[in-house]
Structures are given as structure tokens and as C-alpha cells.
Amino acid sequence: MDRADIVHENFLRRVAEQDLNFTTASLSLTEAGLPEEQLVSIFYSQVLSRQLDRMSRKMQAQGEGFYTIGASGHEGNAAIAAAFQPTDMAFLHYRDAAFQIARAAQVPGQTPLWDMLLSFSTSMHDPISGGRHKVLGSKALAIPPQTSTIASHLPKAVGTAYSVGIAKRIKPEHQVLPDDAVVVCSFGDASLNHATSQAAFNTACWNAFQSIALPLVFVCEDNGIGISVKTPTGWVEATMSNRPGLKYFKCNGLDILDTYATTKKVADWVRLKRRPAFLHMSCVRLYGHAGPDVQTSYLSNELIEAAEANDPLLHSARILIESAGFSANDVLSVYNSVGERVARAADQVVKLPRLQTAKQVMASIVPPKRDCQTVVNASLEQRKVTFGAAEMRALGKPQNMAKMINFALTDLMLDHKEVVLAGEDVGRKGGVYGVTQRLQQRFGVNRVSDTLLDEQSILGLAIGMAHNGFVPIAEIQFLAYLHNAEDQLRGEAATLSFFSNGQFSNPMVIRIAGLGYQRGFGGHFHNDNSLAVLRDIPGIIIACPSNGHDAVLMLREAIRLAREEQRVVVFVEPIALYMTRDLHQADDGLWTHQYPSVNSEPAMSCESVGVNGDGTDLAIVSYANGFYLSSQAEKVLREQHGIACRVIDIRWLAPLPEDAIVDATAGCNHVLIVDECRSTGSQSEALMTLFAEKSNHSAARLAAKDSFIPTGPAYGATMPSRDGIVSAALALFDSKKARDKV
Ligand SMILES: Cc1ncc(C[n+]2csc(CCOP(=O)(O)OP(=O)(O)O)c2C)c(N)n1
Ligand SMILES: [Mg+2]
């Protein structure tokens, strides 16, 4: 017999026989502070969760359900939910159906039975993901949906908790959490070991250690195993009970009175102290990891049966009988009637339509726009006070890109109080390259914060702040440092709208200093010339300016896209051009620009490109350093070879402004793509494809070699150079001549 059926039969038999003499003693209802009515409601949530688990397996067997990782054994989390407010944002473990159902009981008008079934069957009517995945989640219940990438929701839970304290002072327009909110996140005992969890615990402790408000409860649901690997006995308590700044509590998740009373204590303590806590709930896992998992291949029958004998529903049955005047029949009647309701609803749900077309699936990749207050730009007086006299003078003179970005950030922060900046060294030092200098002085530590050294936590902070109405600008110090944190962007930030059918969003701008060409400095770790990991993420926008003027306009547009259109924008800043002032020769100043004051120029749309020159012999299509070098090459080609070029700066790397690129090359005899990124995975691949599919040109490309960048004099050897571009361009004309001769 299937283990789910064994657990079911055991429940029916043991309740009927009142075979419920567990050794653990419970608190009384009064001691637990739990009204009888709420006890019954918690039990109902547990039962519904259990019956839904059973149904998910039946639906899968019939080809009508697509997910069987259940909550059985973890239903004690219904009592956890009951101890929090329904507005306390919760980032949940995949075994927390009972939590969500219990929370639904705190909010009028909820239909968790239907919602969960719709989700199992991937119905288009699934209210959280629109049929895209079986996820827990609900907008009304402040439960953002989670992927089941282990622990990936913890950094953003930390970020959200951090945002609560800042929001209290700043009051962002789209604030979501009340000022006294507590944030909850839950995970399993094996997940606790994941580097992402450890980063989140550490970041929470790091904040608490400095008395920074962080109202967060980590809930570890300890069933003693992760798929087939046992957690060493006592490990969770040993590793978590003594962390600086993190208060440890434990409860017996089989006993809803103990779980409720302990969680209430935790929630009250965290709400009052604004400090993080760790709640360790012991529980069991019933019928394996997921539907197809055969427990007997790695667990003895004794252990399987011992867990089954401790079914939390049996414990709850005893509590109801002892403390709420229920008879065994009353318990069974709740259990059976809920089972019947689930079965009746499932019959209806499977008839509903599912997603079919790519268009339907993709409809929520890009989040919906949101209404925003009209921006009132800072007055001249305010700007004078903020910038100071010296910087006001500097504003009037041509400047390099680093300075221009600093000016733009200042104006953006002046105009938008919900814009906050965070990253390593961005505050007191003002960034490795001075880009964020004086911003902390200008806007204070609440809005410009030096984070700890952990990129996962930085991106988690941004996601969490965005969950609470901020428009964060997170900085990743060097592109190569993104890679050990990129799941926060790829797996989390970028997927939120998709998995929530556009109901949740995390608008943000991530500034990343990157690309190559730093003269002899840094090697690969500081000169990373590949954006491949960003290019293929559905829905994100990648901006990459080549000069200070464009950087200002693009940054303004990036903030608008985040604020009004809820987009995730990655803003890649080419380090080698930060300080560049000259183009062709020393002191020509051609790469400095006058700061475009706010509203003085039209927005730089992400569907537009920059075009320099109107030659028709050759169009060079490039961006960032490649655009700079191509602009140098253009002069050589014009003056020494009589070739008239136009140089096109694509600026926005994803989505590519395809029409604008094709239009800008119209009428040109040749197209040369110059890409400073590695051949494999570089934008040149997308551009070659674009020209092959959507234009009459057969383009050629000059891209970097598939190599890492060395430090020292050979720093530029693997990437396009001015002379290399000239040669590649001439080769196009030579090959044409050769072809004409034939
Ligand atoms: C990053 C990542 N690695 C591995 C997995 C595969 N995986 C899914 S659940 C799981 C076990 C988790 O165990 P635990 O945290 O104890 O939770 P439980 O299922 O026992 O409740 C693993 C290894 C994953 N989803 N994500
Ligand atoms: Mg586990």
C-alpha cells in the first residue's frame, strides 16, 4: 500500500480507537494563550493541507496534477501562521501549505481549498501563478511565491526585514508593509546548510550586532532529513543556538499548542525588539520527499513507521479531544468532510483550462506598469544645498563619465525619496572609482548604505527593499563578483513577476562596474568581458552606456523603468571609460560631456540607438569601449582610407533595440559589429543573428577572443583595438574588391 494511504488509515483507526497516548504533555489552552475557536481553526488548516496532499497524488496519478511535494508531517506550521499578523510578509518553505491555509483564515474572503487545487492542476485560474507552476503564494496574504531553489528566498527576506525600519522613516510611495511588520521566512533543516542560508543568517546577525533594526523570524522546519541525507542529530540547535544577535527558540511542531505559544513569544519579541530570531520547529516528514521518492531505498521500515506514528494530525486530535471537548467522531468528521470537499472541488478544477500558447506563458514575464505620483523636481535652491558650491560649478563644465553618473545619482535621489543606494564601499569611500562620492553625506546612511561583503546579500537587500516600495540601486563592485550571486538575479528577481502572474514585483536598478581595458590593472577579476549570464534572462533590461552624457540619460530612464514599469534593470558601467576624457589625442576632451540638466533633453528610450556620422560605406555597430574604439577607428578610416562610416552605439543590450539598429544601418554598404565581449555568448552573436534574419546586410564581426583577461601589458591583447577595427573594416572592402574582380 502507498505510504500516504497507510498514514491515512492509521489516522482513521487510531482516532477511532483513541489510541493517542503520546508521552509529550501539552500546555493547556489558557497557558498557550490560544482561544478554543482558533485551535479548531488551526486543526482545520492542518486537515485541509493533509487532504490536499493526498489529492495532489491522486491528481498526478490521473495525469491531472503536476506537483506532489507535500506538507505532510509539517502541518504544525499552521500554528506558526496563527501567531503572526497576516500582513507580516512570509517567504515560505515548499512544505508550508498549512501555513498559507491558516493565514487565509485571518483574512476575509479567502478560498485556499480552491486556490491550492487550481495550483496543482496548473489551471489558468490559479490565483498566484496563473498556471505557471505549483507555488505557494498570495498577494492578499503577503506571501510572495518562491521557487524551490534551496534557500534562495532567505537573502530577500533579510532585505525585506531591513526595509521595514527604513520605510518607517522614508515612507516610500508604494510602501507595502506596516511599520510594525515582522518578516517570516521558512526552510528545511538540510537547506540551513546552504551557502545562501548561511549568508542570510550572517547578514541578519551582522545587522543585529550593530543594533540595526531587522524584524525577521527564520523558521527552520526540522524533519531530520533532506531528500535522503539525514541531518546529524542535534546539528540545527548546535549550529544555530549561539549566533551573535540571533535569538534562538525551539518548539515541538507536532504539538500545536507548544508551537503556537512559542511562536507567539517569538513574534512578540521580534515585533517589540526589532531584532532577528531563529525558530527551530521539530517535525516529521511523511511519505517521502515527493511523489516518486521511495523512502525504503534509504530509510529503514522502523524509522518510516516511527515518523508515521508521530503524525502531527494525531497529536492535534488528542489536543482537540483533551482541550476542546471534541469527541473522536467530531475529529473524524472534520477530517472526512474536508476530504469530501476537496474531492468534489478537484472534480471541478481539472475541467478548467490550462496555459497552452507561448504568448499565454510569457504574459507575465514583464510586470505591469503601476501608477506613480507626478515627480516634482528639486528646485535650484535645493540642488545648491545638496550639491554644494564647488559641485554646482563642476556641473557647468564638461566632465567624465564617473562624475556624470555621480551627478545623475544625486539628482535622482533628490527627486525620488524611494531611491536608495547600497553596496560594498559605496558610502563613506564613495565607491572604488569615486562614482558614489559624497552621496552618503548628501542623503544619509538610511539612503546610502555600505553593505557587508556579500553579493548575495546585496542583491537580496535590493529585492527585499523593492518588495516594500523602494526603488533600490544596488551596486556590484565588479562584474566578476556578480557570478557568485547571480541566482538572486536570474532565479529570484527576474522570475518574480512570472511566477506571481504580475502581482508581485521587485523593481530595481543594479549598477555593475565591468568590462575590460583597464590598462594593465586587475586581470580577469576586475576586467570581466562577458555579459552572457545576463543576456539570456527573460525580462531584464541591460543598459551599457559608452559616455557620460548617455549614462545620465540612461540612468534616468532606468529609474523610470523601475519606478513606473516595475522593471529590473542592470546598468553595466564600463570601468575603463569612467575617467576617460580624450578620444583621439591628449587633451582633446572629446570624451567629456556637459551634464544634461533634468528635463533638458528627451528621455533616452531603450528602443533607441546612438548614431555618430552619416557615412554609407560602412556602419560599425558597437557599444561601450567598443564604441569608443570604433569612434577612433572611424577617423583613421575616413582620413587615411577615404571610407565614410557611421558608428552606432546600441546602448541597450537587452532587449536589443532591433528595429533601431536595422534602421540605423540602412543604406550602408557594409556592417561591422565590434564587440569587446568574448566571442562565445557575446552580443555579437545576437547582432549577427539580427542582421541575418531581419536585414539585407551580411554583417561581419570583430569580437574578443574566448579568453580571460591577463594583467600587465597584454591586458588588451584578446580584445578589439582601434587598429584591429581598422583592419577588420579594410578587410571587408578588400574582400568586396576581390569578389568584384571574380
Ligand atoms: C540549490 C538547490 N540545490 C538542490 C536542490 C534539490 N533539493 C530540493 S529539496 C532538497 C532537500 C531539502 O531538504 P530540507 O531543507 O531538509 O527540506 P525538506 O524537504 O526536508 O522539508 C534538495 C536537496 C534545490 N532545489 N536547490
Ligand atoms: Mg528536512
Tab-separated table of C-alpha atoms in Angstrom, residues 517 524 527-530 675-682 684 701-710 714-721 724:
chain	number	residue	atom	x	y	z
A	517	TYR	CA	40.514	47.661	-20.974
A	524	HIS	CA	40.210	38.886	-15.033
A	527	ASN	CA	38.176	43.092	-16.220
A	528	ASP	CA	35.394	40.678	-16.979
A	529	ASN	CA	34.326	40.949	-20.591
A	530	SER	CA	31.327	38.672	-20.727
A	675	ASP	CA	32.166	43.558	-29.554
A	676	GLU	CA	34.535	43.776	-26.614
A	677	CYS	CA	32.950	40.729	-25.012
A	678	ARG	CA	34.127	37.192	-25.589
A	679	SER	CA	33.053	35.761	-28.945
A	680	THR	CA	31.068	32.987	-27.332
A	681	GLY	CA	27.950	34.344	-25.724
A	682	SER	CA	28.667	37.957	-26.646
A	684	SER	CA	27.787	39.980	-31.418
A	701	ARG	CA	32.103	40.774	-36.599
A	702	LEU	CA	35.168	41.506	-34.579
A	703	ALA	CA	34.765	40.181	-31.049
A	704	ALA	CA	37.123	39.388	-28.199
A	705	LYS	CA	38.847	36.042	-28.081
A	706	ASP	CA	37.434	33.352	-25.831
A	707	SER	CA	39.994	34.069	-23.167
A	708	PHE	CA	40.293	35.535	-19.702
A	709	ILE	CA	42.000	38.882	-19.441
A	710	PRO	CA	45.567	38.952	-18.169
A	714	ALA	CA	48.931	42.228	-22.566
A	715	TYR	CA	45.724	43.458	-20.900
A	716	GLY	CA	44.142	44.364	-24.228
A	717	ALA	CA	45.608	41.603	-26.365
A	718	THR	CA	42.467	39.498	-26.528
A	719	MET	CA	40.031	42.337	-27.245
A	720	PRO	CA	39.356	44.555	-30.236
A	721	SER	CA	41.678	47.568	-30.618
A	724	GLY	CA	42.182	45.875	-35.206
